[in-house]
Amino acid sequence: MSQSLLRALTILISLGDDGRSLDQLAGELGVHKSTVLRLLQTMESQRFVTHDDDHRYVLGSRLFELANQALEQRDVRTLARPHLSALNSATGQTIHLATYEAGEAIYIDKFDAIQSVRMYSRIGRPAPLHCTAVGKVLVCALPRAEWRAVAERIDYRKFTERTIRTPEQYLAELELVAAQGYAEDHEEHETFVNCIGVPVRNGTGAVVAAVSMSVPDMLLDHDQVLARLPQVRAAADAVSTELGWTPGRQPTPKG
């Protein structure tokens, strides 16, 4: 690697930890201050670094632009496929991936159960917001100030006896999802089918998708499905890691 390029990258990594003075950077690189200054001036001209009145250098706005572009270029469906395939193989159950688009939860990928009946869901089809785990996860990720507006425009179609039927019930359900970090569809969309869903986050902490597992209760009862939550969460966390998120960090609350 070019020595100048290596030094420039070392400077950026160092500034990622904290701001540095010219003297500090020269000391860390083990070179004369004039060498470091030339590199800094070049990087500053391209907005990779900037400095304050005390001549303390910090990362520049160009890096934030590039970071956002890098995140946008990482397609969640492509990155998620191997992790969801592994989850499907490990559990044998139906696995969904959904995103929130234009006010709807849309299934963007699906792995059918290996040895059981197929679910009603289809790739490209909307998932009802009020009675699916992915729908609840994705709406819960919106700013709280938007929850009521979403809740009041939902058509509360009754799919089963357990289907949520009112905005008040739905808002209470969103509070539960927010508190526990996952959502359930407890025979709400399809009779005798239980589902658990968890969020997928990008590098900024924003929820960009939801992963779920659906199981007919002839195979696993409600408690047995809940016992699989760590596996579903691990798969979602693996996708989030691919997208730049560090599982375990606390996202900034919305609204």
Short mmCIF file of C-alpha atoms in Angstrom, two decimals:
data_model
loop_
_atom_site.label_atom_id
_atom_site.label_comp_id
_atom_site.label_asym_id
_atom_site.label_seq_id
_atom_site.Cartn_x
_atom_site.Cartn_y
_atom_site.Cartn_z
CA MET A 1 0.00 0.00 0.00
CA SER A 2 1.18 3.54 -0.75
CA GLN A 3 2.85 5.00 2.34
CA SER A 4 0.94 8.28 1.96
CA LEU A 5 -2.36 6.45 1.61
CA LEU A 6 -1.63 4.31 4.64
CA ARG A 7 -0.81 7.41 6.69
CA ALA A 8 -3.99 9.14 5.54
CA LEU A 9 -6.10 6.13 6.48
CA THR A 10 -4.35 5.93 9.85
CA ILE A 11 -5.23 9.58 10.46
CA LEU A 12 -8.90 8.95 9.65
CA ILE A 13 -9.05 5.94 11.96
CA SER A 14 -7.40 7.96 14.72
CA LEU A 15 -9.83 10.86 14.26
CA GLY A 16 -12.68 8.36 14.45
CA ASP A 17 -11.78 7.88 18.12
CA ASP A 18 -11.44 11.59 18.96
CA GLY A 19 -10.17 14.91 17.64
CA ARG A 20 -6.39 15.33 17.42
CA SER A 21 -3.92 18.19 17.18
CA LEU A 22 -1.23 18.27 14.52
CA ASP A 23 1.38 17.43 17.15
CA GLN A 24 -0.60 14.43 18.37
CA LEU A 25 -1.06 13.05 14.86
CA ALA A 26 2.63 13.52 14.04
CA GLY A 27 3.54 11.69 17.23
CA GLU A 28 1.19 8.80 16.48
CA LEU A 29 2.53 8.42 12.94
CA GLY A 30 6.14 8.96 13.94
CA VAL A 31 6.76 11.51 11.16
CA HIS A 32 7.51 15.23 10.94
CA LYS A 33 4.62 17.66 11.38
CA SER A 34 5.10 19.03 7.87
CA THR A 35 4.36 15.58 6.41
CA VAL A 36 1.16 15.25 8.42
CA LEU A 37 0.11 18.81 7.59
CA ARG A 38 0.36 18.14 3.86
CA LEU A 39 -1.87 15.09 4.23
CA LEU A 40 -4.36 17.01 6.35
CA GLN A 41 -4.52 19.90 3.90
CA THR A 42 -5.23 17.49 1.04
CA MET A 43 -7.93 15.67 3.01
CA GLU A 44 -9.43 18.94 4.20
CA SER A 45 -9.70 20.21 0.62
CA GLN A 46 -11.95 17.18 -0.08
CA ARG A 47 -13.88 17.56 3.21
CA PHE A 48 -12.56 14.32 4.73
CA VAL A 49 -11.28 16.30 7.74
CA THR A 50 -11.77 19.76 9.17
CA HIS A 51 -10.30 21.73 12.03
CA ASP A 52 -11.55 24.19 14.64
CA ASP A 53 -10.12 27.51 15.87
CA ASP A 54 -7.72 25.64 18.14
CA HIS A 55 -6.40 23.68 15.13
CA ARG A 56 -7.82 20.45 16.45
CA TYR A 57 -8.71 18.12 13.58
CA VAL A 58 -11.91 16.07 13.37
CA LEU A 59 -13.63 13.99 10.71
CA GLY A 60 -15.27 15.97 7.90
CA SER A 61 -18.71 15.86 6.30
CA ARG A 62 -17.57 13.91 3.22
CA LEU A 63 -17.13 10.81 5.38
CA PHE A 64 -20.71 11.04 6.65
CA GLU A 65 -21.96 11.31 3.07
CA LEU A 66 -19.97 8.26 2.02
CA ALA A 67 -21.12 6.30 5.06
CA ASN A 68 -24.77 7.01 4.27
CA GLN A 69 -24.26 6.09 0.62
CA ALA A 70 -22.57 2.85 1.64
CA LEU A 71 -25.51 1.95 3.87
CA GLU A 72 -28.02 2.74 1.13
CA GLN A 73 -26.16 0.52 -1.32
CA ARG A 74 -26.43 -2.52 0.96
CA ASP A 75 -29.60 -4.29 -0.12
CA VAL A 76 -31.32 -5.77 2.92
CA ARG A 77 -32.92 -8.64 0.99
CA THR A 78 -29.64 -9.76 -0.56
CA LEU A 79 -27.77 -9.54 2.73
CA ALA A 80 -30.54 -11.25 4.67
CA ARG A 81 -30.99 -14.27 2.37
CA PRO A 82 -28.20 -16.51 3.71
CA HIS A 83 -29.14 -15.78 7.32
CA LEU A 84 -32.84 -16.41 6.73
CA SER A 85 -32.04 -19.56 4.77
CA ALA A 86 -29.96 -20.81 7.70
CA LEU A 87 -32.80 -20.01 10.11
CA ASN A 88 -35.24 -21.85 7.86
CA SER A 89 -32.95 -24.89 7.75
CA ALA A 90 -32.35 -24.85 11.51
CA THR A 91 -36.03 -24.52 12.48
CA GLY A 92 -37.79 -26.05 9.50
CA GLN A 93 -40.40 -23.29 9.76
CA THR A 94 -41.69 -20.50 7.50
CA ILE A 95 -39.47 -17.42 7.61
CA HIS A 96 -40.51 -13.97 6.35
CA LEU A 97 -38.70 -10.71 5.64
CA ALA A 98 -40.82 -7.56 5.35
CA THR A 99 -40.28 -3.82 4.95
CA TYR A 100 -42.49 -0.77 5.47
CA GLU A 101 -43.33 0.92 2.18
CA ALA A 102 -45.92 3.63 1.52
CA GLY A 103 -47.82 2.87 4.70
CA GLU A 104 -47.85 -0.91 4.25
CA ALA A 105 -45.78 -3.84 5.45
CA ILE A 106 -44.64 -5.71 2.34
CA TYR A 107 -43.20 -9.21 2.27
CA ILE A 108 -39.94 -8.99 0.32
CA ASP A 109 -38.69 -12.52 0.93
CA LYS A 110 -39.99 -15.83 2.21
CA PHE A 111 -38.68 -19.30 2.95
CA ASP A 112 -41.43 -21.90 3.11
CA ALA A 113 -41.59 -24.48 5.90
CA ILE A 114 -39.68 -27.60 5.05
CA GLN A 115 -42.29 -30.15 6.13
CA SER A 116 -45.59 -28.44 6.87
CA VAL A 117 -48.45 -26.55 5.26
CA ARG A 118 -47.60 -23.38 3.37
CA MET A 119 -48.58 -19.98 4.73
CA TYR A 120 -50.98 -17.59 3.00
CA SER A 121 -48.23 -14.98 2.60
CA ARG A 122 -46.56 -14.21 -0.74
CA ILE A 123 -43.54 -12.11 -1.71
CA GLY A 124 -44.77 -8.68 -2.81
CA ARG A 125 -48.06 -9.00 -0.95
CA PRO A 126 -48.91 -6.62 1.92
CA ALA A 127 -49.01 -8.01 5.45
CA PRO A 128 -51.91 -6.64 7.53
CA LEU A 129 -50.47 -4.18 10.02
CA HIS A 130 -52.85 -5.05 12.86
CA CYS A 131 -52.50 -8.84 12.99
CA THR A 132 -49.04 -9.83 11.77
CA ALA A 133 -45.82 -9.81 13.73
CA VAL A 134 -43.91 -8.03 10.95
CA GLY A 135 -46.61 -5.37 10.66
CA LYS A 136 -46.47 -4.63 14.38
CA VAL A 137 -42.66 -4.51 14.42
CA LEU A 138 -42.50 -2.09 11.50
CA VAL A 139 -45.20 0.27 12.78
CA CYS A 140 -43.68 0.21 16.27
CA ALA A 141 -40.44 1.48 14.69
CA LEU A 142 -42.16 4.65 13.47
CA PRO A 143 -42.02 7.79 15.65
CA ARG A 144 -44.57 7.48 18.44
CA ALA A 145 -46.22 10.66 17.22
CA GLU A 146 -47.26 8.73 14.09
CA TRP A 147 -48.69 5.68 15.82
CA ARG A 148 -52.21 6.99 16.33
CA ALA A 149 -52.55 8.21 12.75
CA VAL A 150 -51.54 4.74 11.51
CA ALA A 151 -53.81 3.03 14.03
CA GLU A 152 -56.81 5.12 12.99
CA ARG A 153 -56.47 4.47 9.26
CA ILE A 154 -56.17 0.68 9.53
CA ASP A 155 -59.07 -1.40 8.25
CA TYR A 156 -59.46 -3.77 11.20
CA ARG A 157 -60.53 -6.78 9.19
CA LYS A 158 -61.40 -9.71 11.44
CA PHE A 159 -59.33 -12.70 10.32
CA THR A 160 -59.80 -14.79 13.49
CA GLU A 161 -61.41 -14.47 16.91
CA ARG A 162 -58.08 -13.12 18.22
CA THR A 163 -57.67 -10.33 15.64
CA ILE A 164 -57.22 -6.83 17.09
CA ARG A 165 -60.34 -4.82 16.24
CA THR A 166 -59.82 -1.22 17.46
CA PRO A 167 -57.20 1.55 17.36
CA GLU A 168 -57.03 1.51 21.17
CA GLN A 169 -56.20 -2.19 21.24
CA TYR A 170 -53.61 -1.70 18.52
CA LEU A 171 -51.89 1.19 20.31
CA ALA A 172 -51.68 -0.91 23.46
CA GLU A 173 -50.14 -3.70 21.39
CA LEU A 174 -47.53 -1.32 19.98
CA GLU A 175 -46.59 -0.28 23.52
CA LEU A 176 -46.10 -3.96 24.37
CA VAL A 177 -43.94 -4.52 21.29
CA ALA A 178 -41.82 -1.50 22.16
CA ALA A 179 -41.33 -2.74 25.72
CA GLN A 180 -40.42 -6.33 24.89
CA GLY A 181 -38.51 -5.77 21.63
CA TYR A 182 -40.46 -8.29 19.57
CA ALA A 183 -43.98 -8.83 18.27
CA GLU A 184 -46.38 -11.76 18.23
CA ASP A 185 -49.20 -12.88 15.99
CA HIS A 186 -50.97 -15.26 18.37
CA GLU A 187 -53.45 -16.86 15.95
CA GLU A 188 -54.54 -13.37 14.87
CA HIS A 189 -54.02 -13.61 11.12
CA GLU A 190 -54.52 -17.32 10.51
CA THR A 191 -56.25 -19.71 12.89
CA PHE A 192 -53.87 -22.18 14.54
CA VAL A 193 -50.76 -20.27 13.41
CA ASN A 194 -48.40 -18.48 15.81
CA CYS A 195 -45.73 -16.05 14.68
CA ILE A 196 -42.92 -14.05 16.28
CA GLY A 197 -41.18 -11.08 14.63
CA VAL A 198 -38.14 -8.96 15.42
CA PRO A 199 -36.59 -5.83 13.87
CA VAL A 200 -33.61 -5.50 11.53
CA ARG A 201 -31.62 -2.28 11.90
CA ASN A 202 -29.16 -0.46 9.66
CA GLY A 203 -25.98 1.29 10.72
CA THR A 204 -27.87 4.32 12.03
CA GLY A 205 -30.10 2.18 14.24
CA ALA A 206 -33.19 2.71 12.09
CA VAL A 207 -35.46 -0.31 11.63
CA VAL A 208 -35.38 -1.18 7.93
CA ALA A 209 -37.06 -4.59 7.97
CA ALA A 210 -38.64 -7.25 10.14
CA VAL A 211 -37.88 -10.97 10.30
CA SER A 212 -40.53 -13.42 11.45
CA MET A 213 -41.09 -17.13 11.94
CA SER A 214 -44.58 -18.63 11.52
CA VAL A 215 -45.58 -22.07 12.82
CA PRO A 216 -48.86 -24.02 12.78
CA ASP A 217 -49.73 -25.07 16.33
CA MET A 218 -50.03 -28.68 15.20
CA LEU A 219 -46.23 -28.56 15.09
CA LEU A 220 -45.35 -26.20 17.95
CA ASP A 221 -47.65 -24.63 20.50
CA HIS A 222 -47.51 -20.96 21.47
CA ASP A 223 -44.92 -21.42 24.22
CA GLN A 224 -42.72 -23.56 21.98
CA VAL A 225 -42.77 -20.88 19.29
CA LEU A 226 -41.76 -18.24 21.84
CA ALA A 227 -38.89 -20.50 22.87
CA ARG A 228 -37.49 -20.07 19.34
CA LEU A 229 -37.27 -16.29 19.78
CA PRO A 230 -33.49 -16.33 20.45
CA GLN A 231 -32.91 -18.07 17.09
CA VAL A 232 -35.06 -15.55 15.21
CA ARG A 233 -33.41 -12.65 17.00
CA ALA A 234 -29.93 -14.04 16.26
CA ALA A 235 -30.75 -14.19 12.54
CA ALA A 236 -32.10 -10.62 12.55
CA ASP A 237 -29.05 -9.42 14.50
CA ALA A 238 -26.77 -11.06 11.94
CA VAL A 239 -28.49 -9.13 9.16
CA SER A 240 -28.30 -5.92 11.20
CA THR A 241 -24.57 -6.49 11.66
CA GLU A 242 -24.19 -6.80 7.88
CA LEU A 243 -25.97 -3.45 7.59
CA GLY A 244 -23.57 -1.76 10.00
CA TRP A 245 -25.49 -2.00 13.27
CA THR A 246 -23.93 -3.35 16.47
CA PRO A 247 -26.49 -5.54 18.29
CA GLY A 248 -26.75 -4.54 21.92
CA ARG A 249 -26.48 -0.82 21.25
CA GLN A 250 -29.47 1.23 22.28
CA PRO A 251 -31.10 2.98 19.29
CA THR A 252 -32.17 6.58 19.66
CA PRO A 253 -35.91 6.63 20.48
CA LYS A 254 -38.18 8.18 17.84
CA GLY A 255 -40.78 10.72 18.76
#
